[in-house]
CSV table of C-alpha atoms in Angstrom, one decimal:
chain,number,residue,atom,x,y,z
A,60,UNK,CA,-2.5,20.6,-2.4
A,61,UNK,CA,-6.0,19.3,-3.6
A,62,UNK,CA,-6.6,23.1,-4.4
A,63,UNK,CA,-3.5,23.9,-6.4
A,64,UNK,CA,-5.0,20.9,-9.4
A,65,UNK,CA,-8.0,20.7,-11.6
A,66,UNK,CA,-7.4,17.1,-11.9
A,67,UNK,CA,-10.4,15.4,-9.7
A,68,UNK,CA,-9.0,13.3,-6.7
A,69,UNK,CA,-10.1,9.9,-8.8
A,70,UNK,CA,-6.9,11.0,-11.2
A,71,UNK,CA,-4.7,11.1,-8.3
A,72,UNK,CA,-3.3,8.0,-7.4
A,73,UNK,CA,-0.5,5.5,-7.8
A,74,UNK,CA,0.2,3.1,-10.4
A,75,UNK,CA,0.6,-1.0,-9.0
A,76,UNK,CA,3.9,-1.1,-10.4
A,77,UNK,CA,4.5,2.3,-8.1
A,78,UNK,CA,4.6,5.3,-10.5
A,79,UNK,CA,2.8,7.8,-9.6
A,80,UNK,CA,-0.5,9.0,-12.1
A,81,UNK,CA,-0.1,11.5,-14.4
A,82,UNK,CA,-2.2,13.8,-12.4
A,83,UNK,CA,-0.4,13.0,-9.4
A,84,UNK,CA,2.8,14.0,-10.8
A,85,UNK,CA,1.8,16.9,-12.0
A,86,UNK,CA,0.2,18.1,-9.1
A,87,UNK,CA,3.3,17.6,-7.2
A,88,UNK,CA,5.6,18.9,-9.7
A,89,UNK,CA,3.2,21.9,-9.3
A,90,UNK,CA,3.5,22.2,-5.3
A,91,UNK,CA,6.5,21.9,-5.1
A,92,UNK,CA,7.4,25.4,-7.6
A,93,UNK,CA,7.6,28.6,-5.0
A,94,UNK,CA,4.3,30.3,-4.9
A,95,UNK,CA,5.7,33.3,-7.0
A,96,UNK,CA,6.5,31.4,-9.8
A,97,UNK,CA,3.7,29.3,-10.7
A,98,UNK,CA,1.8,31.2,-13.0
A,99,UNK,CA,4.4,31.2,-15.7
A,100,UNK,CA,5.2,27.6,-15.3
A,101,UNK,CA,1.3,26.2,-15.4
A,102,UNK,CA,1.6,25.4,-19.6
A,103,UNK,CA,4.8,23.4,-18.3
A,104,UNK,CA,3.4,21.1,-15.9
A,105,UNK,CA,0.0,20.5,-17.6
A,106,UNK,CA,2.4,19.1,-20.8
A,107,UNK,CA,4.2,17.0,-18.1
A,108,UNK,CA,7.5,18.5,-18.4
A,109,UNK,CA,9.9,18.1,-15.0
A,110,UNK,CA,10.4,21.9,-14.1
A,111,UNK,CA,13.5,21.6,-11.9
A,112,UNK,CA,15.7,19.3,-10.0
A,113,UNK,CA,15.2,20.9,-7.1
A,114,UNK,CA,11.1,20.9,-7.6
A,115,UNK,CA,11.2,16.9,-9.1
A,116,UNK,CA,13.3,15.8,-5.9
A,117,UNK,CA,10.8,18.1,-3.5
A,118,UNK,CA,8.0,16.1,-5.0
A,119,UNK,CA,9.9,13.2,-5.0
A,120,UNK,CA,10.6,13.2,-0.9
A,121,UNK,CA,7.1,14.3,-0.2
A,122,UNK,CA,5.3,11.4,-1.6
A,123,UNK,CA,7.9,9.1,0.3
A,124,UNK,CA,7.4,10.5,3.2
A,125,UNK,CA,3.6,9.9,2.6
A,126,UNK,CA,4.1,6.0,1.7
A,127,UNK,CA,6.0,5.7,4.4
A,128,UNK,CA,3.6,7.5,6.8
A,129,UNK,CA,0.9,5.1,5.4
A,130,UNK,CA,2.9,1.8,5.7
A,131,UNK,CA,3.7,2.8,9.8
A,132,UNK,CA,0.2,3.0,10.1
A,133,UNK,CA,-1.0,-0.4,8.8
A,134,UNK,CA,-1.0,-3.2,11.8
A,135,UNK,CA,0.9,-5.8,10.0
A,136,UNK,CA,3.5,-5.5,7.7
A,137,UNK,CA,4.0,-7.4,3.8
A,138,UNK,CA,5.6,-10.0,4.8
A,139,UNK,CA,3.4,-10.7,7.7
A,140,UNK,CA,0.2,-10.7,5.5
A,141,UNK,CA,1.9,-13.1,2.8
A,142,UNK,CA,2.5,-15.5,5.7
A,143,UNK,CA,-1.3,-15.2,6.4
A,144,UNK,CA,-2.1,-15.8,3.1
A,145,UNK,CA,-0.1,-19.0,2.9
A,146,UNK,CA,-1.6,-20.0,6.5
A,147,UNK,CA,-5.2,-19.8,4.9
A,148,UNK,CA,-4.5,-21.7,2.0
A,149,UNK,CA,-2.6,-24.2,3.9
A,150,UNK,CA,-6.0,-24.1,6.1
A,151,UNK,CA,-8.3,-24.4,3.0
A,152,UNK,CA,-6.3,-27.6,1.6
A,153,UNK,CA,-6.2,-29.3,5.5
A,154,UNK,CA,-8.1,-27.4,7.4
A,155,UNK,CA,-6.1,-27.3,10.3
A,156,UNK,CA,-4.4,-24.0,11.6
A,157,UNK,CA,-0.8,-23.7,12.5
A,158,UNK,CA,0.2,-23.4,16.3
A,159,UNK,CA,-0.6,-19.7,17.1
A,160,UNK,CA,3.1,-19.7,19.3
A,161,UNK,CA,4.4,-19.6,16.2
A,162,UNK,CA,2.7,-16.8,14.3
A,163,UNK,CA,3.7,-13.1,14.9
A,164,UNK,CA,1.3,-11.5,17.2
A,165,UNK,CA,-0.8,-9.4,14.7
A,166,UNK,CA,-1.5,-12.7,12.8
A,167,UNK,CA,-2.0,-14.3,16.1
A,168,UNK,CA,-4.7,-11.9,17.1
A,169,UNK,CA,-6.5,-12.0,13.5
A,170,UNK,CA,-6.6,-15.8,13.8
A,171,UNK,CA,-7.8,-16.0,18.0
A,172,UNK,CA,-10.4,-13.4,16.2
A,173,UNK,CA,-11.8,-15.6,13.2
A,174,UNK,CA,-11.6,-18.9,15.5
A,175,UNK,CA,-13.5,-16.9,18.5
A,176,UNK,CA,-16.4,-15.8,15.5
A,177,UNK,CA,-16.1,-19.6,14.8
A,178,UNK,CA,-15.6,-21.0,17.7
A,179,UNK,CA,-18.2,-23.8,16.7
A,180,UNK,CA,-16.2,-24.9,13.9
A,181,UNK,CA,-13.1,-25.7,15.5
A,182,UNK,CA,-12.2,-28.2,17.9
A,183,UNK,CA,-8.6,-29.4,18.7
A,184,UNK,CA,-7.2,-27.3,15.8
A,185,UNK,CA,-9.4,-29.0,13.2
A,186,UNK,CA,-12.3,-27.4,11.6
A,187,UNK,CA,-15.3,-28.7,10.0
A,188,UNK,CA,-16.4,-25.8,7.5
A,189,UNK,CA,-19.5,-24.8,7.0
A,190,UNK,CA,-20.9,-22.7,4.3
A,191,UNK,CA,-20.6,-19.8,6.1
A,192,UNK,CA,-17.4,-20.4,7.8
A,193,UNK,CA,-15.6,-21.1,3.8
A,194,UNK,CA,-17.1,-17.8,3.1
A,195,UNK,CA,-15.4,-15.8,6.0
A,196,UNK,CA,-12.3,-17.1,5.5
A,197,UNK,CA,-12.8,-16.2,1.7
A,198,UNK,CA,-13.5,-13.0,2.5
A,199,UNK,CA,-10.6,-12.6,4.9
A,200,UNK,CA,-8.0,-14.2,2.3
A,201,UNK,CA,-9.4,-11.2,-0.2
A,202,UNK,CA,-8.9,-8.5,2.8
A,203,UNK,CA,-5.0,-9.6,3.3
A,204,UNK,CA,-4.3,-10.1,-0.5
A,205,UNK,CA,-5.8,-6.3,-1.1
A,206,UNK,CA,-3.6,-5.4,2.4
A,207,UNK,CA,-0.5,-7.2,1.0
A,208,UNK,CA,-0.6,-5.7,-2.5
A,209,UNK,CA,-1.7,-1.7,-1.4
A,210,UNK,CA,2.1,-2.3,0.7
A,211,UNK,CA,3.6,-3.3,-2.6
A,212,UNK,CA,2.3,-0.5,-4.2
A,213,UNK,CA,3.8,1.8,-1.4
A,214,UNK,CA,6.4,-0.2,-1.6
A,215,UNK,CA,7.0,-0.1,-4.9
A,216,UNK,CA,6.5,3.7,-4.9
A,217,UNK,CA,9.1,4.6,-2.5
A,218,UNK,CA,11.5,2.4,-4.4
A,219,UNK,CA,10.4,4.7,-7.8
A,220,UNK,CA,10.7,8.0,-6.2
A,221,UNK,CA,13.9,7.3,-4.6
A,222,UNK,CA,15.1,5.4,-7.8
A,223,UNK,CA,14.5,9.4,-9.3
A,224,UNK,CA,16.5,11.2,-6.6
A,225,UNK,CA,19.3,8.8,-7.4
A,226,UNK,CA,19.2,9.4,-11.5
A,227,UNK,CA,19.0,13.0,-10.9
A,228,UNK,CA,22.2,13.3,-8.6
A,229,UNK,CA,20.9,14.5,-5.8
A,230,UNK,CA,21.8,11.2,-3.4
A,231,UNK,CA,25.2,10.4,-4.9
């Protein structure tokens, strides 16, 4: 697909409210024209026009499929990384971690991870922070917000495209 555009790969991404870029959308609407008719449509897609039904909801489906393929790769899920983000603030205000029983098992393994690298900060559930300790778990709050909000963005995508099937009849 990267060699049907002239757009560079930096122009092809997704909005954070989950529209897809310009670029992106264009490309796609591009693809998804048969081979044989592309030439005479080029001027169309380059002014951003939708060629066809059938093209917009090819596009469409393809760059579900991909979100969706991206989010079943990922370890945890949204919900499971806000949860970690409220654990660490709640951690940051108390500093004392939640009983891991009670965590789903990827946030259970992140946590036995950061408490095994710190293992000389914590005793009996409650942690004296050190500098570098703070920092960690600063860093590792950053890592899950930028987790959490690329799944929105997926997310959010999948609830566009889909949202464009619907307002072009094809899923009524």
């Amino acid at each position: 697909m990267y060699s049907l555009c002239s757009w560079d790969n930096e122009s092809l991404y997704i909005h954070p409210d989950g529209k897809p870029s310009f670029a992106l959308l264009s490309t796609l609407r591009f693809w998804a024209v048969p081979k044989t008719s592309r030439k005479s449509v080029v001027h169309l897609v380059y002014s951003g026009n939708r060629l066809s039904t059938e093209s917009e909801v090819v596009a469409m489906r393809w760059l579900i499929t991909k979100c969706r393929t991206a989010l079943e790769v990922l370890q945890t899920t949204a919900p499971e990384d806000c949860k970690l983000l409220n654990i660490l603030n709640k951690f940051q205000d108390n500093h004392k971690f939640p009983e891991i029983k009670e965590m789903p098992p990827p946030l259970a393994s992140e946590l036995c991870a950061f408490i095994e690298k710190n293992k000389n900060v914590v005793s009996e559930g409650i942690c004296s922070m050190s500098c570098v300790a703070r920092r960690s778990i600063e860093r590792w709050k950053l890592a899950t917000l930028w987790r959490f909000l690329y799944k929105q963005i997926l997310c959010s995508c999948i609830i566009h495209c889909s949202a464009v099937i619907y307002y072009l009849g094809v899923d009524r």
